[in-house]
Amino acid sequence: MSKCVKGKLKDPRTCRIFFSSPFGGMEEERDELTRKYFPQLQHLCSSRGVQFVPVDMRWGITSEAADKAQTVNICLKEVDRCDIFVGFYGQRYGWHGLQDKALQQNIDNALSRFPWLKDKRNCSVTELEFLHGHLNKPGATPACFCFRDKGYDDGKASSLEKAGDKKGAAKFQCESADARKRLDSLRHKVEATKNKTISVHMDYFSPEEGANHIFNAIWEYLTKVLLTEEDEEMSRVTERQAEQAEHDKFQAARQSLYVGGDKYFKQLDKALLSGAAERVLVTGEAGQGKSALLANWVGHVKKTQPRTIVVSHYIGCSQFSDKAVNILRRLVVAITQRLDVKDKGHAVSRYSKLDIQEMMADLQTCLQRAEKAKLIVVLVIDGLNKMETPGKTTKALFWWPDALPNTVKVVLSTLDTHTAVLEELVTRRQYRRLTVGDLEVTHRKQICEKALGGYGKALSKQQLQRVVDSRHTSSPLYLNILVAELEKFGSFRQLDDKLNSLLKSDSIEELCALLLERLESDYNTTEYPRVVQTVFQLLQVAHEGLSESEITEILDIPITIWLPLYCALEQFIVLRSGLLRFSFPQLGHAVEQRYLRSTQDRSSSIKILIKFFGDKRKSHPVWPQVPYSIRKRPAFELPWLQEELGDKAELSTTLTDLNVLHTLVKVDEYSLLELWKATGHSLTDVTTWYLKAYDEAVKELSMTLQNTGVKSAGGTAPPAQNTGVKSAGGTAPPAQNTGLLFHLENVRYFMDLAGCKEGVARAGHKIIQTLEKLQGQCEEKVRQDLLSEHRYYLACCLCDRGEYREAETLHTQVIKYWRDTITSGVVDIKQAETKLAWALNGQGLVYFQQQQYTEAEPLLRESECYHKKHGNKRNEADCLVNLGLVQLKTENPQKAADKFLAALKLYEAVHYDSVPHTIGNLYTNLGLAYKHMNKLDLAEKYYFKSVEVKAKSVGEEHPALAAAYLNLGTLEGARKHWARVEEYTLKAHGIYKLNDYGASSKEFRNCLENLVNCYLHQGKYEEATPFYWTVFNALTSQGRMCECLAWVHNSMAKHYLDIEQYDQADRILKALVHSPKKTAATFVYIDQLDQARPANTRPKRLKEETLDHGLTVYPNNLHLLKQKAMTVFISSGDVVGAMKYWSSVGARAEHYASLVEWCQEAGHSHMAADILQQALKLFPDLG
C-alpha cells in the first residue's frame, strides 16, 4: 500500500466502496466478493461503529433510469460519494462508441455536472468511472485496481465457443482492435499511477485470486488508515477541502439563477459600508429565496470588495454543517488563512480538535486580529432554522458572539417562524431585520426564461404570461417547483395541459402533491411499485430523520433503485448530521395529505420504523459497550415513535433498556424524563424496573464470560472466523459487574433529576452493595475510591430525605477517608481534595438542615476553598449557594444575595450553553433573599424566572416547580393576598401528589402547612382541618415538630379551644410545648385550656408545660404576664400579690401600665386605681 494515500470517511458512520468493472465477464469476481469477503468487511466496519456499503452500479441500472439516459450521471455521482474506488477488468472493454446514441445521450445529460466528459465521448462507461474515480486526480480518492490475465479469458472464450455459446464467449473477448487499444492504454495509465493508489495488480489468474487481492488491499487500508482514529494534518486538509467544496457547490447552484435582488443588495451594502458593527437578520418563508440572496450577495461583495474578508456558511449543505462547533471552526479557519497567508496549513491543523468554548474564544481572537489589521470581516450564515435540534435547556445561539468589533459585519438568515432565534437576535440583540418578500412580475418572467433556457426549452408568450400572472408564482418556492416540473416534462404537444394542471394548484402543498405524483411515475418500478410513497412516509414520521443507509436497509432496496430517487430528491431535502429531512414544511404537509391521511396509514409507517429500530435496539448487548454512534439512532427514534403510537407498554420497555438510558441520560435527560411521564408510571416503579434490568445484565454478562472465549479488539486479521466476545476498546473484560456499574450510576443520576429520592437511595444502596461484594476481585484502591464517592452521593440523598443521622455518619466516613488519603501522600491531590470538598459541603448541608448554622459554615467555607483552589467553578458555586443560605437563615439577607449573585456568575460561566433547572433553584434563593429585605417586586421577578426555567427544563409537573410555586405563595402571604397564596399552594400540592410525595416528605409537609396557614388567615377552618391533621400526625410520628410552622399549630389549638374541643387542643399544645418551636402563645393557650376545663378534669401538667415555666423561657412577655395576672391576681382582686409578683420579675413601667389596663378590661377599676397609685411611687413618670 502506498504511504502517500491518506483518507477519512466522508460520513463518519458509513464506509462506501465503489466497485467498477464491465458487467459482462466479471460476474465471478463479484460473486466471490459478495459471498466470501463482503461479510468480513461488514464485520470489521461494524466493530468500529461504521456501516459498510458496497456500491456496484454494474448490478443493473433500472430500465426507468436507462430510458431517461441517466446511467452515466448516476454512476459518476455515486463515485463522488465513495470512500474507496475499486476497479477490475478482464478483456472486454465495455459499453462505448461515438455512434451509440443511448450512450451519447447519457453523456449529454451528465455534461452539466461533469463537463470533462465532452472530451471522453469515445471511452467506455467503465473507463469513465476509472477516470473520475482515480485517473483525473490520482491520489485524491483511495483506489485499487486489478486486471485479469489474458490467458484466463482466452480459455473461457474458447470453451464457451466449443459449447456453442457465442454470446457467452463474447464476454471474455475484446470488442474490436480500437477497444483493445483503448483498454491497453487504460492499463498503462493505471500502472503509471501505482504509487498513488492503495494497490495495483496487473495479471491475476482467476476470479478467486482477483477477489482475494481486492479484499486484502481494502482490508489493509481500512485497518491501517481509514478506520483508525489518526487525524493527521493531510487528512484534515482534505476534509476541510471537501467541506468547502460542498459550500461552494451550494453557493454556485444558487448564483446561477437569481434575479430581483437589487433592493436587498442595497440594504446589505449599506450595512457593509457602515462604520459600526452592523448586524442583519434576513427572514422569510421557506423557499422565499433567502439562501439565493445571500449566495449572490456574497459573490457581489467578493467581487466589489476584494480586500474584505468574506466567509459564508450554508447550514444543511453538507453532512455536519448544522453543528455549531463546525460553523465556528470553518469561520475561524477561513479568517486565519486570510490573516496567515504564509502558513495556511497551520490554520487548518491549529483548529482541528478544539471544543466549542475554545472555538468561541478563537473566533473573537480572529476578529480582533482582523480589526488591528484594519480589515473588514463579513460573516454570513444561512439557514439557522436548519441547525441541529437544541436541547430543552439550550440557550438560543449561545455559541454566536454578541459583542463584535466595529469592523465586523454579520448577516444571518432564518425562517420568519423561527421564534426562538427572532426573539434572541431581533428583540434581545437588536439585529436589524430584513424580510425577503414576494417576486415581482418582471422577476418571475426572468426566472422562467433563464431556468428553462438552461435546458434548451422555452414557453410561448401566452404560456409565459399565464405563469407570471398567477398570484401563486409570487412565491419563489412555488415558482421554482413549477419550473422544475416543466424542465422535466418532455412532451411539447402536451405542455399546455401540463401547465394547466400545475397552475391549478392553489398552494405550495397542492403543487407538491403533483410533484409526488410525478416522482411515483418516474421512480416506482415493477419490482418496487411503492418505493416513492414509502420513502416519503418514513421520512415524514421519523423523529429526527433517516439516513440513506437506513432507508435502503428498511426497504431492502438496492442502490440502483435508491440512487436515482435520491438524486431527484436532492433539491427538496436537507442533510442534518447525516439524516435526511424535508427542506420545507409544505412538502411534509403534502406527504401527510397524500400518504398519511388516515390513522391507519400513519400507524403503519410508524410501525415499520419501530420494527427496524426495535430490532437494532435488541441487537445491542449491554457489554461490551456499544459505540454511541450505533446506539444513538434507536435511542433517538424509537421512544418518540412509540409515544406517538400511544404504545405505553413498549415505550416503557424501550426506556428501561440500559443502552437507551445510557444514551439519553447523557445528552437529553430532560426528554427522557418527559418520555417516562408519558407512560404514566410512577418513578418508584421505574426505579424497580431499572434495577431489575441491571441484575439481568449482570447475569447475562456472567454467563457470556463463562461460555465464550474473550479476545481483544485489536489486530488487523480479518474477523470472519473470530466469534469470541470482545471487550470495549480492546480492554480486558470487567471483574464481574464493575464494568456495568455505570448503568447504576445512570439510574441514580436520572432519579435525582426526576426528584425521586426513593429511587436515588435505592440505586445508591445498590451501588454500594455491589462494590462491597467486590472486595478482592478488583484493585482495592479503586474500589475504595468508588465506595467513598458513592457513599457521598447516598449521604446527600439521605440528607434530602431528612435522615440526618445516617447522612452525617456516611459523610464523616468519607471525610475521614479522603483526609487520610491526602495525608498518605500517594494520591492525585486535585482529585482527593475535590472529593473531600464534596463531602465537606455535604456535611455542612446536614448541619444546615438541622439549623446548626454555626457548625455548617466552617465546613462550607473549607469546601469552597478547595474548589476555588482547583478551579472547580460548578462546585464553588454550590458552596456559595449554601453559604448564602446560612446567611439567609442567620438574618443577613444582603450578604446572602451577594453570595447568590456570585454563584450565579459562576453557574453562567459553567452553563454557558444552557439554563438547567438548577439555575432555577438559584433564582428561587435570590427571591428569598430579596423577600427578606422586603423587596417584594424584585423577589417576585426571580421567583417567576425560577418557574420559567424549571418548567422549560423539567416540565410543569416536576417537584422543582412545586417549590417555586410555594415561594410565590409565601411572597403573596407577605402582601396579605391570601387567595393568591391558596392558588399557588394548591398548584404545589397537586404536583407533589402527582409525584407520589407523602407526608413523610419534608417538602410535602411544608406545602400542607403553608396550605393550612393560608386557610387559617382566611378563616377557612373546615378546609384546613384535614390537611392540618395529616401534617401534625406526620410531624409527631417522625419526631419532626422542630420543623413545624408554630403559628399554624398555635392557631389550630386556639381554634379547638374556642369551639371547646379541648382534647384536640391539648394534643396539639403538648406536642408543640416540648419542641424548639414553642412560643409564648403556646403556654398561654395551655393555661387557657386548663382554665376552661372543670377543676376536677384538669390534667396534672409537667413543669415544662406550665405558665410559670413559660415565663422563665420568655420573661416579661406581655401575653404570658397578662394570662398570669388575669387568672391568678385580677380574678381574685389580689393587689398585694400582683404587686409582689410584678416586683419579683423585675417589671418595668410599661408592665405596670399594662397591668392597670388589664384590671380595667376585667372591670376591676378599684384594683386598677390601687395598682396605679403604688406604681407611681416606683415610676413617677407613669402618670
PDB file of C-alpha atoms in Angstrom, residues 307-491:
ATOM      1  CA  ARG A 307      -9.774  43.315   0.398  1.00  0.00           C
ATOM      2  CA  THR A 308     -12.741  42.406   2.596  1.00  0.00           C
ATOM      3  CA  ILE A 309     -12.655  39.015   4.313  1.00  0.00           C
ATOM      4  CA  VAL A 310     -15.931  37.334   3.398  1.00  0.00           C
ATOM      5  CA  VAL A 311     -16.812  33.980   4.969  1.00  0.00           C
ATOM      6  CA  SER A 312     -20.111  32.255   4.264  1.00  0.00           C
ATOM      7  CA  HIS A 313     -21.609  29.126   5.754  1.00  0.00           C
ATOM      8  CA  TYR A 314     -24.700  27.401   4.385  1.00  0.00           C
ATOM      9  CA  ILE A 315     -26.305  25.210   7.036  1.00  0.00           C
ATOM     10  CA  GLY A 316     -27.642  21.967   5.631  1.00  0.00           C
ATOM     11  CA  CYS A 317     -25.463  21.876   2.524  1.00  0.00           C
ATOM     12  CA  SER A 318     -23.208  19.161   3.931  1.00  0.00           C
ATOM     13  CA  GLN A 319     -23.452  16.415   6.479  1.00  0.00           C
ATOM     14  CA  PHE A 320     -22.299  18.224   9.631  1.00  0.00           C
ATOM     15  CA  SER A 321     -22.802  21.825   8.575  1.00  0.00           C
ATOM     16  CA  ASP A 322     -25.626  22.093  11.134  1.00  0.00           C
ATOM     17  CA  LYS A 323     -23.355  21.799  14.170  1.00  0.00           C
ATOM     18  CA  ALA A 324     -22.313  24.988  15.929  1.00  0.00           C
ATOM     19  CA  VAL A 325     -18.741  23.856  16.555  1.00  0.00           C
ATOM     20  CA  ASN A 326     -18.265  23.121  12.842  1.00  0.00           C
ATOM     21  CA  ILE A 327     -19.670  26.512  11.866  1.00  0.00           C
ATOM     22  CA  LEU A 328     -17.264  28.280  14.206  1.00  0.00           C
ATOM     23  CA  ARG A 329     -14.347  26.149  13.068  1.00  0.00           C
ATOM     24  CA  ARG A 330     -14.969  26.972   9.417  1.00  0.00           C
ATOM     25  CA  LEU A 331     -15.161  30.680  10.170  1.00  0.00           C
ATOM     26  CA  VAL A 332     -12.005  30.635  12.273  1.00  0.00           C
ATOM     27  CA  VAL A 333     -10.003  28.623   9.731  1.00  0.00           C
ATOM     28  CA  ALA A 334     -11.135  30.823   6.842  1.00  0.00           C
ATOM     29  CA  ILE A 335     -10.305  34.078   8.650  1.00  0.00           C
ATOM     30  CA  THR A 336      -6.994  32.726   9.924  1.00  0.00           C
ATOM     31  CA  GLN A 337      -5.984  31.598   6.452  1.00  0.00           C
ATOM     32  CA  ARG A 338      -6.551  35.140   5.168  1.00  0.00           C
ATOM     33  CA  LEU A 339      -4.578  36.610   8.049  1.00  0.00           C
ATOM     34  CA  ASP A 340      -1.802  33.991   7.931  1.00  0.00           C
ATOM     35  CA  VAL A 341      -1.286  33.859   4.195  1.00  0.00           C
ATOM     36  CA  LYS A 342       2.167  32.333   4.544  1.00  0.00           C
ATOM     37  CA  ASP A 343       1.047  29.405   6.710  1.00  0.00           C
ATOM     38  CA  LYS A 344      -2.420  28.285   5.722  1.00  0.00           C
ATOM     39  CA  GLY A 345      -1.737  24.695   6.711  1.00  0.00           C
ATOM     40  CA  HIS A 346      -1.134  25.789  10.287  1.00  0.00           C
ATOM     41  CA  ALA A 347      -4.551  27.413  10.334  1.00  0.00           C
ATOM     42  CA  VAL A 348      -6.145  24.080   9.484  1.00  0.00           C
ATOM     43  CA  SER A 349      -4.170  21.941  11.931  1.00  0.00           C
ATOM     44  CA  ARG A 350      -4.489  24.524  14.702  1.00  0.00           C
ATOM     45  CA  TYR A 351      -8.277  24.255  14.775  1.00  0.00           C
ATOM     46  CA  SER A 352      -8.929  20.551  14.407  1.00  0.00           C
ATOM     47  CA  LYS A 353      -9.900  19.267  17.836  1.00  0.00           C
ATOM     48  CA  LEU A 354     -10.905  22.274  19.914  1.00  0.00           C
ATOM     49  CA  ASP A 355     -14.202  22.247  21.792  1.00  0.00           C
ATOM     50  CA  ILE A 356     -16.919  24.792  21.226  1.00  0.00           C
ATOM     51  CA  GLN A 357     -15.858  27.131  24.032  1.00  0.00           C
ATOM     52  CA  GLU A 358     -12.364  27.279  22.612  1.00  0.00           C
ATOM     53  CA  MET A 359     -13.781  27.925  19.165  1.00  0.00           C
ATOM     54  CA  MET A 360     -15.968  30.752  20.521  1.00  0.00           C
ATOM     55  CA  ALA A 361     -12.895  32.368  22.069  1.00  0.00           C
ATOM     56  CA  ASP A 362     -10.781  31.820  18.949  1.00  0.00           C
ATOM     57  CA  LEU A 363     -13.376  33.454  16.724  1.00  0.00           C
ATOM     58  CA  GLN A 364     -13.235  36.574  18.883  1.00  0.00           C
ATOM     59  CA  THR A 365      -9.437  36.486  18.710  1.00  0.00           C
ATOM     60  CA  CYS A 366      -9.512  36.236  14.909  1.00  0.00           C
ATOM     61  CA  LEU A 367     -11.940  39.135  14.624  1.00  0.00           C
ATOM     62  CA  GLN A 368      -9.787  41.277  16.906  1.00  0.00           C
ATOM     63  CA  ARG A 369      -6.709  40.465  14.802  1.00  0.00           C
ATOM     64  CA  ALA A 370      -8.588  41.497  11.678  1.00  0.00           C
ATOM     65  CA  GLU A 371      -9.610  44.744  13.359  1.00  0.00           C
ATOM     66  CA  LYS A 372      -5.981  45.535  14.220  1.00  0.00           C
ATOM     67  CA  ALA A 373      -5.083  44.813  10.595  1.00  0.00           C
ATOM     68  CA  LYS A 374      -7.838  47.280   9.573  1.00  0.00           C
ATOM     69  CA  LEU A 375      -9.651  44.602   7.608  1.00  0.00           C
ATOM     70  CA  ILE A 376     -13.420  44.407   7.242  1.00  0.00           C
ATOM     71  CA  VAL A 377     -14.826  40.943   8.015  1.00  0.00           C
ATOM     72  CA  VAL A 378     -18.217  39.874   6.691  1.00  0.00           C
ATOM     73  CA  LEU A 379     -19.714  36.769   8.292  1.00  0.00           C
ATOM     74  CA  VAL A 380     -22.690  35.211   6.514  1.00  0.00           C
ATOM     75  CA  ILE A 381     -24.560  32.236   7.961  1.00  0.00           C
ATOM     76  CA  ASP A 382     -27.583  30.963   6.093  1.00  0.00           C
ATOM     77  CA  GLY A 383     -30.354  28.755   7.468  1.00  0.00           C
ATOM     78  CA  LEU A 384     -30.238  28.981  11.271  1.00  0.00           C
ATOM     79  CA  ASN A 385     -33.549  27.109  11.257  1.00  0.00           C
ATOM     80  CA  LYS A 386     -31.720  24.081   9.846  1.00  0.00           C
ATOM     81  CA  MET A 387     -29.333  23.691  12.777  1.00  0.00           C
ATOM     82  CA  GLU A 388     -29.322  20.537  14.845  1.00  0.00           C
ATOM     83  CA  THR A 389     -32.270  20.470  17.215  1.00  0.00           C
ATOM     84  CA  PRO A 390     -31.254  22.086  20.514  1.00  0.00           C
ATOM     85  CA  GLY A 391     -31.916  20.507  23.898  1.00  0.00           C
ATOM     86  CA  LYS A 392     -34.748  21.703  26.109  1.00  0.00           C
ATOM     87  CA  THR A 393     -32.444  23.872  28.220  1.00  0.00           C
ATOM     88  CA  THR A 394     -30.102  25.076  25.460  1.00  0.00           C
ATOM     89  CA  LYS A 395     -29.721  28.833  25.160  1.00  0.00           C
ATOM     90  CA  ALA A 396     -30.659  30.201  21.759  1.00  0.00           C
ATOM     91  CA  LEU A 397     -27.486  30.902  19.726  1.00  0.00           C
ATOM     92  CA  PHE A 398     -25.299  30.666  22.846  1.00  0.00           C
ATOM     93  CA  TRP A 399     -22.349  29.984  20.572  1.00  0.00           C
ATOM     94  CA  TRP A 400     -22.709  33.105  18.464  1.00  0.00           C
ATOM     95  CA  PRO A 401     -20.840  36.199  19.756  1.00  0.00           C
ATOM     96  CA  ASP A 402     -22.862  39.168  20.922  1.00  0.00           C
ATOM     97  CA  ALA A 403     -20.226  41.886  21.215  1.00  0.00           C
ATOM     98  CA  LEU A 404     -18.281  42.345  17.955  1.00  0.00           C
ATOM     99  CA  PRO A 405     -15.621  44.783  16.735  1.00  0.00           C
ATOM    100  CA  ASN A 406     -16.910  47.636  14.532  1.00  0.00           C
ATOM    101  CA  THR A 407     -15.068  46.125  11.573  1.00  0.00           C
ATOM    102  CA  VAL A 408     -17.243  43.012  11.640  1.00  0.00           C
ATOM    103  CA  LYS A 409     -20.484  42.811   9.667  1.00  0.00           C
ATOM    104  CA  VAL A 410     -22.854  39.925  10.296  1.00  0.00           C
ATOM    105  CA  VAL A 411     -25.662  38.688   8.078  1.00  0.00           C
ATOM    106  CA  LEU A 412     -27.676  35.697   9.267  1.00  0.00           C
ATOM    107  CA  SER A 413     -30.864  34.134   7.920  1.00  0.00           C
ATOM    108  CA  THR A 414     -33.725  32.049   9.237  1.00  0.00           C
ATOM    109  CA  LEU A 415     -37.411  31.332   8.735  1.00  0.00           C
ATOM    110  CA  ASP A 416     -39.848  34.051   9.738  1.00  0.00           C
ATOM    111  CA  THR A 417     -41.486  31.482  12.043  1.00  0.00           C
ATOM    112  CA  HIS A 418     -38.285  30.682  13.954  1.00  0.00           C
ATOM    113  CA  THR A 419     -39.493  32.290  17.183  1.00  0.00           C
ATOM    114  CA  ALA A 420     -36.530  31.474  19.430  1.00  0.00           C
ATOM    115  CA  VAL A 421     -33.988  32.972  17.011  1.00  0.00           C
ATOM    116  CA  LEU A 422     -36.144  36.024  16.262  1.00  0.00           C
ATOM    117  CA  GLU A 423     -36.530  36.741  19.957  1.00  0.00           C
ATOM    118  CA  GLU A 424     -32.836  36.290  20.628  1.00  0.00           C
ATOM    119  CA  LEU A 425     -31.463  38.252  17.669  1.00  0.00           C
ATOM    120  CA  VAL A 426     -34.102  40.876  16.905  1.00  0.00           C
ATOM    121  CA  THR A 427     -35.527  41.512  20.364  1.00  0.00           C
ATOM    122  CA  ARG A 428     -32.569  40.920  22.668  1.00  0.00           C
ATOM    123  CA  ARG A 429     -29.525  41.618  20.489  1.00  0.00           C
ATOM    124  CA  GLN A 430     -31.195  44.281  18.335  1.00  0.00           C
ATOM    125  CA  TYR A 431     -30.359  42.819  14.921  1.00  0.00           C
ATOM    126  CA  ARG A 432     -31.845  44.737  12.039  1.00  0.00           C
ATOM    127  CA  ARG A 433     -34.427  42.565  10.317  1.00  0.00           C
ATOM    128  CA  LEU A 434     -34.560  42.316   6.534  1.00  0.00           C
ATOM    129  CA  THR A 435     -37.585  40.414   5.230  1.00  0.00           C
ATOM    130  CA  VAL A 436     -37.463  38.797   1.793  1.00  0.00           C
ATOM    131  CA  GLY A 437     -40.774  39.426   0.065  1.00  0.00           C
ATOM    132  CA  ASP A 438     -42.648  38.087  -2.948  1.00  0.00           C
ATOM    133  CA  LEU A 439     -41.365  38.144  -6.514  1.00  0.00           C
ATOM    134  CA  GLU A 440     -42.351  40.968  -8.800  1.00  0.00           C
ATOM    135  CA  VAL A 441     -43.873  40.097 -12.200  1.00  0.00           C
ATOM    136  CA  THR A 442     -40.740  41.032 -14.166  1.00  0.00           C
ATOM    137  CA  HIS A 443     -38.614  38.838 -11.933  1.00  0.00           C
ATOM    138  CA  ARG A 444     -40.941  35.882 -12.362  1.00  0.00           C
ATOM    139  CA  LYS A 445     -40.567  36.208 -16.114  1.00  0.00           C
ATOM    140  CA  GLN A 446     -36.779  36.370 -15.915  1.00  0.00           C
ATOM    141  CA  ILE A 447     -36.618  33.272 -13.722  1.00  0.00           C
ATOM    142  CA  CYS A 448     -38.791  31.256 -16.135  1.00  0.00           C
ATOM    143  CA  GLU A 449     -36.806  32.289 -19.202  1.00  0.00           C
ATOM    144  CA  LYS A 450     -33.429  31.756 -17.592  1.00  0.00           C
ATOM    145  CA  ALA A 451     -34.231  28.428 -15.926  1.00  0.00           C
ATOM    146  CA  LEU A 452     -35.949  26.820 -18.905  1.00  0.00           C
ATOM    147  CA  GLY A 453     -33.400  28.263 -21.305  1.00  0.00           C
ATOM    148  CA  GLY A 454     -30.691  26.345 -19.493  1.00  0.00           C
ATOM    149  CA  TYR A 455     -32.442  23.150 -20.599  1.00  0.00           C
ATOM    150  CA  GLY A 456     -32.944  24.367 -24.150  1.00  0.00           C
ATOM    151  CA  LYS A 457     -36.639  24.950 -23.539  1.00  0.00           C
ATOM    152  CA  ALA A 458     -38.889  27.973 -23.761  1.00  0.00           C
ATOM    153  CA  LEU A 459     -42.520  28.789 -23.139  1.00  0.00           C
ATOM    154  CA  SER A 460     -44.641  30.604 -25.691  1.00  0.00           C
ATOM    155  CA  LYS A 461     -45.550  34.197 -24.880  1.00  0.00           C
ATOM    156  CA  GLN A 462     -49.037  33.109 -23.880  1.00  0.00           C
ATOM    157  CA  GLN A 463     -47.771  30.292 -21.681  1.00  0.00           C
ATOM    158  CA  LEU A 464     -45.187  32.541 -20.042  1.00  0.00           C
ATOM    159  CA  GLN A 465     -47.794  35.197 -19.377  1.00  0.00           C
ATOM    160  CA  ARG A 466     -50.061  32.681 -17.683  1.00  0.00           C
ATOM    161  CA  VAL A 467     -47.224  31.711 -15.357  1.00  0.00           C
ATOM    162  CA  VAL A 468     -46.220  35.233 -14.345  1.00  0.00           C
ATOM    163  CA  ASP A 469     -49.835  36.360 -13.972  1.00  0.00           C
ATOM    164  CA  SER A 470     -50.619  33.646 -11.449  1.00  0.00           C
ATOM    165  CA  ARG A 471     -50.739  35.102  -7.942  1.00  0.00           C
ATOM    166  CA  HIS A 472     -49.128  31.932  -6.608  1.00  0.00           C
ATOM    167  CA  THR A 473     -45.914  32.393  -8.607  1.00  0.00           C
ATOM    168  CA  SER A 474     -45.106  35.431  -6.492  1.00  0.00           C
ATOM    169  CA  SER A 475     -43.706  32.809  -4.108  1.00  0.00           C
ATOM    170  CA  PRO A 476     -40.169  31.858  -5.184  1.00  0.00           C
ATOM    171  CA  LEU A 477     -40.682  28.350  -3.834  1.00  0.00           C
ATOM    172  CA  TYR A 478     -43.889  27.827  -5.779  1.00  0.00           C
ATOM    173  CA  LEU A 479     -42.307  29.160  -8.974  1.00  0.00           C
ATOM    174  CA  ASN A 480     -39.137  27.080  -8.575  1.00  0.00           C
ATOM    175  CA  ILE A 481     -41.123  23.869  -8.109  1.00  0.00           C
ATOM    176  CA  LEU A 482     -43.309  24.696 -11.100  1.00  0.00           C
ATOM    177  CA  VAL A 483     -40.332  25.464 -13.331  1.00  0.00           C
ATOM    178  CA  ALA A 484     -38.528  22.318 -12.165  1.00  0.00           C
ATOM    179  CA  GLU A 485     -41.564  20.263 -13.152  1.00  0.00           C
ATOM    180  CA  LEU A 486     -41.615  21.909 -16.561  1.00  0.00           C
ATOM    181  CA  GLU A 487     -37.901  21.228 -17.021  1.00  0.00           C
ATOM    182  CA  LYS A 488     -38.535  17.524 -16.575  1.00  0.00           C
ATOM    183  CA  PHE A 489     -41.580  17.421 -18.822  1.00  0.00           C
ATOM    184  CA  GLY A 490     -40.754  16.021 -22.247  1.00  0.00           C
ATOM    185  CA  SER A 491     -43.856  16.311 -24.428  1.00  0.00           C
TER     186      SER A 491
END
